[in-house]
PDB file of C-alpha atoms in Angstrom:
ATOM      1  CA  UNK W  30     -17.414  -7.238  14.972  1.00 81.00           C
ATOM      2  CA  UNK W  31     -13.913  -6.163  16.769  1.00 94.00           C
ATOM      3  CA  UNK W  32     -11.419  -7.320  14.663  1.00 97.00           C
ATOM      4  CA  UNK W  33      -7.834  -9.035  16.066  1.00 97.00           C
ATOM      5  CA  UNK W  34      -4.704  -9.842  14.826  1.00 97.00           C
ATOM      6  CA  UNK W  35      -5.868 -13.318  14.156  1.00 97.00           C
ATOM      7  CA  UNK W  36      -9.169 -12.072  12.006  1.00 97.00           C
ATOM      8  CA  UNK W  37      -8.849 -13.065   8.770  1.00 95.00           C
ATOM      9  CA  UNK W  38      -9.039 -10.462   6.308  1.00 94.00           C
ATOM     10  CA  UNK W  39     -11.716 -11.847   4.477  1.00 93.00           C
ATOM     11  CA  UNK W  40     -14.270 -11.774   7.083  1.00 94.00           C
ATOM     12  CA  UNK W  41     -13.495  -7.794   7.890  1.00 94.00           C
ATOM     13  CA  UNK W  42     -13.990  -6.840   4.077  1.00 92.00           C
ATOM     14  CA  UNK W  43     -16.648  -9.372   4.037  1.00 93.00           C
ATOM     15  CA  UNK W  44     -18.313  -7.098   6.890  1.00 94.00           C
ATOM     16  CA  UNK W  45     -16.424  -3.434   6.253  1.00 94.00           C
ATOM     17  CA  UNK W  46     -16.224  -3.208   2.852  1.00 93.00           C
ATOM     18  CA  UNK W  47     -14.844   0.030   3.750  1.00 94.00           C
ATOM     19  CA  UNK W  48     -12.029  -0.919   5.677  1.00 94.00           C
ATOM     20  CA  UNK W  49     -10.144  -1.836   2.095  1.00 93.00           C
ATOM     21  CA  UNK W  50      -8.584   1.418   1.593  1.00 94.00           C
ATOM     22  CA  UNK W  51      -6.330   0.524   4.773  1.00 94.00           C
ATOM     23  CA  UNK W  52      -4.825  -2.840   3.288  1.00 92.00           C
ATOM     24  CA  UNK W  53      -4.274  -1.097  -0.258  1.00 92.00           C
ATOM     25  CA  UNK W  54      -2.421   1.335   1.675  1.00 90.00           C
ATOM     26  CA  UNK W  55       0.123  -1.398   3.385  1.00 88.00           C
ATOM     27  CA  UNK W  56       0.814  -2.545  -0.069  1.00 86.00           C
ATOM     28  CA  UNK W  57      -1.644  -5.179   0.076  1.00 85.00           C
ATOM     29  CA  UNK W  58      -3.172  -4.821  -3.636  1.00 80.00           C
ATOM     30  CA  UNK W  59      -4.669  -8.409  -4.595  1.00 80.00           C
ATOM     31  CA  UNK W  60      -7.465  -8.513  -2.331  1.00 82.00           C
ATOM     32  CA  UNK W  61      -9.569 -10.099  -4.296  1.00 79.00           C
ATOM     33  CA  UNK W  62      -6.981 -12.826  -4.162  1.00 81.00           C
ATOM     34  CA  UNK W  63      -8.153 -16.198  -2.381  1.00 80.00           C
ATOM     35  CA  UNK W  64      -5.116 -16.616  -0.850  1.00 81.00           C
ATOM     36  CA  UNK W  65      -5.026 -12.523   0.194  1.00 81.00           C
ATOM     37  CA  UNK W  66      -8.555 -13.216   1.922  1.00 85.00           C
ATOM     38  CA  UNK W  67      -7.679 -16.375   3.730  1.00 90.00           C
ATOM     39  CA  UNK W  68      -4.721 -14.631   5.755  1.00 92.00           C
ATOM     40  CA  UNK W  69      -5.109 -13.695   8.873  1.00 95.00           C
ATOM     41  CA  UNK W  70      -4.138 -10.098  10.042  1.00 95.00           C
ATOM     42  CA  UNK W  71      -1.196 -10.578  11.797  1.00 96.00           C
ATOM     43  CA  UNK W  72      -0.047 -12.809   8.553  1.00 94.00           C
ATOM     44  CA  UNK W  73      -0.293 -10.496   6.219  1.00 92.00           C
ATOM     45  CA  UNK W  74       0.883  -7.157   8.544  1.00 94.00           C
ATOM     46  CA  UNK W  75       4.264  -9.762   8.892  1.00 93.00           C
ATOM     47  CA  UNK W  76       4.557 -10.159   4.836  1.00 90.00           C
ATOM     48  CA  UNK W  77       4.196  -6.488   4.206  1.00 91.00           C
ATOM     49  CA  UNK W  78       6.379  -4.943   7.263  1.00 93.00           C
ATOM     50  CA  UNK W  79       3.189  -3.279   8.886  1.00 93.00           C
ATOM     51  CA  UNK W  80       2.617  -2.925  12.476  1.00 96.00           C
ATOM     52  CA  UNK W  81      -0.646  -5.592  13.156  1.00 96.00           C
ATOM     53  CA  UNK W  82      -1.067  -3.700  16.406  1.00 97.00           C
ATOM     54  CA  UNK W  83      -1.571  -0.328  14.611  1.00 95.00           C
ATOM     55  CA  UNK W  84      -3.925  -1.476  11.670  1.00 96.00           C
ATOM     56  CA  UNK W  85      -6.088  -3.633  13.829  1.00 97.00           C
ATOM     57  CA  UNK W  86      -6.604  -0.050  15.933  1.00 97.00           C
ATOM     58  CA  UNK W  87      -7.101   1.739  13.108  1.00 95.00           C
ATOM     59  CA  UNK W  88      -9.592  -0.815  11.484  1.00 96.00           C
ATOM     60  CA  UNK W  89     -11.330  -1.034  14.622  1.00 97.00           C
ATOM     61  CA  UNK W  90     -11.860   2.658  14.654  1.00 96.00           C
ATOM     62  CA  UNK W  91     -13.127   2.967  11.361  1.00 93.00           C
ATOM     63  CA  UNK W  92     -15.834   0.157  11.601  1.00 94.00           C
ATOM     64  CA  UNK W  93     -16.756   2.007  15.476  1.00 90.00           C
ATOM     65  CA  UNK W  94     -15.996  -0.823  18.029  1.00 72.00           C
TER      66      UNK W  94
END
């Protein structure tokens, strides 16, 4: 799985459980939330002030692609 801006979030804790400790740590805290997990990347990087470019690198380093 390589993950994009337009990935929703979701889908890469649906498949990297592990990758959760990188959304908690943009602020992101309710990811259990439907409407958290329906948001695409690049949505929620906007809401929280976070570069999308630099998580989806560092997400797609941690999961190896």
């Amino acid at each position: 799985m390589k993950v994009t801006k337009d990935t929703i979030i979701g889908d890469i804790l649906d498949m990297a459980p592990q990758t959760a400790p990188y959304f908690l740590e943009m602020g992101m805290h309710c990811l259990g939330c439907p409407s958290a997990r329906g948001e695409t990347v690049e949505m929620a990087c906007r809401v929280h002030g976070v570069d999308a470019d630099e998580l989806v690198a560092k997400i797609n380093a941690a999961i190896g692609e």
